[in-house]
GROMACS .gro file of C-alpha atoms in nm:
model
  152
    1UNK     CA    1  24.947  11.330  -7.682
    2UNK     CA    2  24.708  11.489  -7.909
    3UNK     CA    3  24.302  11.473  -7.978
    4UNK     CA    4  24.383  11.211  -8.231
    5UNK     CA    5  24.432  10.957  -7.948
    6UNK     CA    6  24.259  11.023  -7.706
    7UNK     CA    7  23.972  10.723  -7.720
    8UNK     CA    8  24.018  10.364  -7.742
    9UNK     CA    9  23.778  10.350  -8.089
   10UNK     CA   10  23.906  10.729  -8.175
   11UNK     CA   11  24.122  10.602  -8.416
   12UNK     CA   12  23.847  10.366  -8.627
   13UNK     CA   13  23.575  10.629  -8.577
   14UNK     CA   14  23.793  10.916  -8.730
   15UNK     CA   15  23.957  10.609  -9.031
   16UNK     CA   16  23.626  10.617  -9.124
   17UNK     CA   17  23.580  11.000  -9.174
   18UNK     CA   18  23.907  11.061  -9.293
   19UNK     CA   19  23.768  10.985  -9.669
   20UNK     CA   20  23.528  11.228  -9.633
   21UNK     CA   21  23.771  11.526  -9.510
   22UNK     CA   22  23.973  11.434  -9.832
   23UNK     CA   23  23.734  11.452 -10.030
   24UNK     CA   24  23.480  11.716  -9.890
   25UNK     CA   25  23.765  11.916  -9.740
   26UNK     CA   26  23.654  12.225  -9.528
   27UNK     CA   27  23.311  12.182  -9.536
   28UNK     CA   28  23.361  11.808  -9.390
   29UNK     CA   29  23.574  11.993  -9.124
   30UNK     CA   30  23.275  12.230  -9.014
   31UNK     CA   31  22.995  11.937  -9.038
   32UNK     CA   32  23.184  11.754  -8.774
   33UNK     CA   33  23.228  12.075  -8.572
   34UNK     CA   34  22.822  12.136  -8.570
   35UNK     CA   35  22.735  11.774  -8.517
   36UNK     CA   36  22.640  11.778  -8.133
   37UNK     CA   37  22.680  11.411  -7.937
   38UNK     CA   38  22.405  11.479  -7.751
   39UNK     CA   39  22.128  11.520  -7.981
   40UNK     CA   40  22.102  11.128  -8.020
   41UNK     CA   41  22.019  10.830  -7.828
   42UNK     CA   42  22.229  10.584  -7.945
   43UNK     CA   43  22.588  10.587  -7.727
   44UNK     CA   44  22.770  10.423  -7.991
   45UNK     CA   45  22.661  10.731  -8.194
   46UNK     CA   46  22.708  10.978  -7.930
   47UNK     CA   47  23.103  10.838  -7.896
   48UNK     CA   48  23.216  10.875  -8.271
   49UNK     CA   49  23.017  11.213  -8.323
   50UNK     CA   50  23.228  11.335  -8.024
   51UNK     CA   51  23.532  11.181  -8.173
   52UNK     CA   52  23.537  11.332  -8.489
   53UNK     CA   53  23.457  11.651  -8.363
   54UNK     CA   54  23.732  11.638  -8.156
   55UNK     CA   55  23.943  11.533  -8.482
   56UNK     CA   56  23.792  11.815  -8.630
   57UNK     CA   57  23.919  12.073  -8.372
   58UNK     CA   58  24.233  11.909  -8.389
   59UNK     CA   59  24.234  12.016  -8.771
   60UNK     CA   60  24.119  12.368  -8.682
   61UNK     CA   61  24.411  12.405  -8.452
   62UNK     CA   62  24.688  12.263  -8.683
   63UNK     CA   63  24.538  12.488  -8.957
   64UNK     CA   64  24.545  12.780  -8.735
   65UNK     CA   65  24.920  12.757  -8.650
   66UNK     CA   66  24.998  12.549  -8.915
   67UNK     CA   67  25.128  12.271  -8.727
   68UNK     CA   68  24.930  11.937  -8.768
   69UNK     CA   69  24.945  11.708  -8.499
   70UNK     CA   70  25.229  11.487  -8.501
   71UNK     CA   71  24.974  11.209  -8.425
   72UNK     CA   72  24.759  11.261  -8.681
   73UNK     CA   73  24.752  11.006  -9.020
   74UNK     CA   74  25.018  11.149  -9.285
   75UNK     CA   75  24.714  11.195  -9.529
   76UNK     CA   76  24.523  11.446  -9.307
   77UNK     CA   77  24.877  11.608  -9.155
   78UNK     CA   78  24.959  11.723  -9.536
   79UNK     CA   79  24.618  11.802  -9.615
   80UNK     CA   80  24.610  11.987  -9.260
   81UNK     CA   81  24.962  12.203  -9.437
   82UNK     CA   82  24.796  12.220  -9.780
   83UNK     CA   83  24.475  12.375  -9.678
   84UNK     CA   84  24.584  12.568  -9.392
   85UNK     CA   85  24.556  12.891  -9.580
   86UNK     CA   86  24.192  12.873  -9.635
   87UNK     CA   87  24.122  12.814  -9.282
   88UNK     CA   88  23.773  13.000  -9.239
   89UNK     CA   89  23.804  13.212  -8.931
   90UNK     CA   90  23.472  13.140  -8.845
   91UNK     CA   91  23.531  12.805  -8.800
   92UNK     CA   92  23.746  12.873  -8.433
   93UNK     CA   93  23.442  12.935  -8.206
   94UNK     CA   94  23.265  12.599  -8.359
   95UNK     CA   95  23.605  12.378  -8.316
   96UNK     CA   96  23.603  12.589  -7.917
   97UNK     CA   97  23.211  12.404  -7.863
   98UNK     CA   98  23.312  12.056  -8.020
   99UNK     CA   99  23.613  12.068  -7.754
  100UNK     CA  100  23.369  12.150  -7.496
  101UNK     CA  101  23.094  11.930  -7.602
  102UNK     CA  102  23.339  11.642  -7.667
  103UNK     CA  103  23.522  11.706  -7.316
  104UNK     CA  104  23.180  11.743  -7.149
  105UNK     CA  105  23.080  11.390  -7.292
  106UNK     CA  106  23.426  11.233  -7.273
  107UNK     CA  107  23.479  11.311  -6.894
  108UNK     CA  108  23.357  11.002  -6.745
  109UNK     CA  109  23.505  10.772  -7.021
  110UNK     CA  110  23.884  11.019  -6.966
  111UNK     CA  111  23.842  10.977  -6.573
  112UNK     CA  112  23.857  10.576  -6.584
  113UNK     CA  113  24.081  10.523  -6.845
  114UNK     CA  114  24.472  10.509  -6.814
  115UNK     CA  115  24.516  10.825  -7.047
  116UNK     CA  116  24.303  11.017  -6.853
  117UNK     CA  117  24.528  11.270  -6.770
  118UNK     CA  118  24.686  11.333  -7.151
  119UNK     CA  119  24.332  11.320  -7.270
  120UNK     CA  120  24.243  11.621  -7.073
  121UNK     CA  121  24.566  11.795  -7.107
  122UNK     CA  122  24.542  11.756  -7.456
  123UNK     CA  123  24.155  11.887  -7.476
  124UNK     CA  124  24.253  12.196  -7.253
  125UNK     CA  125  24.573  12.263  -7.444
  126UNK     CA  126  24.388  12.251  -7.797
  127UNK     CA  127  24.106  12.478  -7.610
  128UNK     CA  128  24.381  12.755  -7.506
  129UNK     CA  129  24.514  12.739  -7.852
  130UNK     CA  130  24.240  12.771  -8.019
  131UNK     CA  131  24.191  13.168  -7.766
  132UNK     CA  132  23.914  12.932  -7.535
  133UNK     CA  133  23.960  13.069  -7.178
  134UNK     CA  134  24.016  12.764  -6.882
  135UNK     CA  135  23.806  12.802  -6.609
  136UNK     CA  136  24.011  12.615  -6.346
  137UNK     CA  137  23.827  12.775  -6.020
  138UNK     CA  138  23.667  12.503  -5.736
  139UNK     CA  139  23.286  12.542  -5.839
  140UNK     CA  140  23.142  12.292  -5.531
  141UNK     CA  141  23.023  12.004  -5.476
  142UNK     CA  142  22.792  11.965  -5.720
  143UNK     CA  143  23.026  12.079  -5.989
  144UNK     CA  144  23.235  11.772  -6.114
  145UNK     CA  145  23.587  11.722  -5.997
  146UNK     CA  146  23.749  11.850  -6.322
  147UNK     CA  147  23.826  12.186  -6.512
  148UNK     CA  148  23.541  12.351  -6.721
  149UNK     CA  149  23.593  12.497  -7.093
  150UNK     CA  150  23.415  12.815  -7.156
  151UNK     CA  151  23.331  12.899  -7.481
  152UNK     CA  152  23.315  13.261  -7.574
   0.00000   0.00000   0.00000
């Protein structure tokens, strides 16, 4: 299971921003990295800022090893391989925050659901990929009951 999959509206949020990457390319990529959930009210909002920038890492990481997610719509898998070699370095540590900003939103919603588990595995494995370091150490009680990303 990849990023691409992850949330039940995932797939119509990112449909709709899917034009935009085509058309905008890289720059579309790093807007959607930047773009924080948390900065607005509106939940609806919150949810399909999170899940494109989760898309987005997704695109950072199958540009980095060129190797798209298999999950990912044809369109944006052979853009992903056509545009991999003008992957912006810079653009690593800001696809690292939208995974942690995404996961730190998305917990709740992850925890409930029945893909939970892939969901998370999927975040943490994108997050190693991309050189984030896993910090899987018991933090507490007040600390919630699931691994931490730590952004360098």
């Amino acid at each position: 299971m990849g990023m691409w999959s992850c949330a039940e509206d995932t797939e119509n949020f990112v449909k709709r921003w899917v034009p935009t990457l085509l058309k905008d390319g890289w720059p579309a990529v790093r807007a959607a990295l930047i773009r924080d959930p948390r900065r607005t009210k509106n939940e609806d909002l919150q949810y399909e800022i999170g899940c494109v920038g989760l898309a987005a890492a997704d695109i950072v990481g199958g540009a980095r090893d060129g190797h798209p997610d298999p999950e990912m719509p044809t369109e944006v898998s052979d853009w992903v391989k056509k545009n991999c070699s003008a992957l912006d370095p810079k653009l690593l540590p800001l696809a690292l925050l939208a995974i942690d900003r995404g996961f730190d939103f998305y917990q709740d919603i992850w925890a409930e659901g029945d893909e939970s588990l892939g969901c998370q595995t999927a975040a943490k494995e994108l997050y190693g990929e991309l050189g984030g370091e896993i910090d899987d150490e018991d933090h507490g009680d007040d600390a919630p009951e699931h691994w931490r990303l730590n952004a360098k």
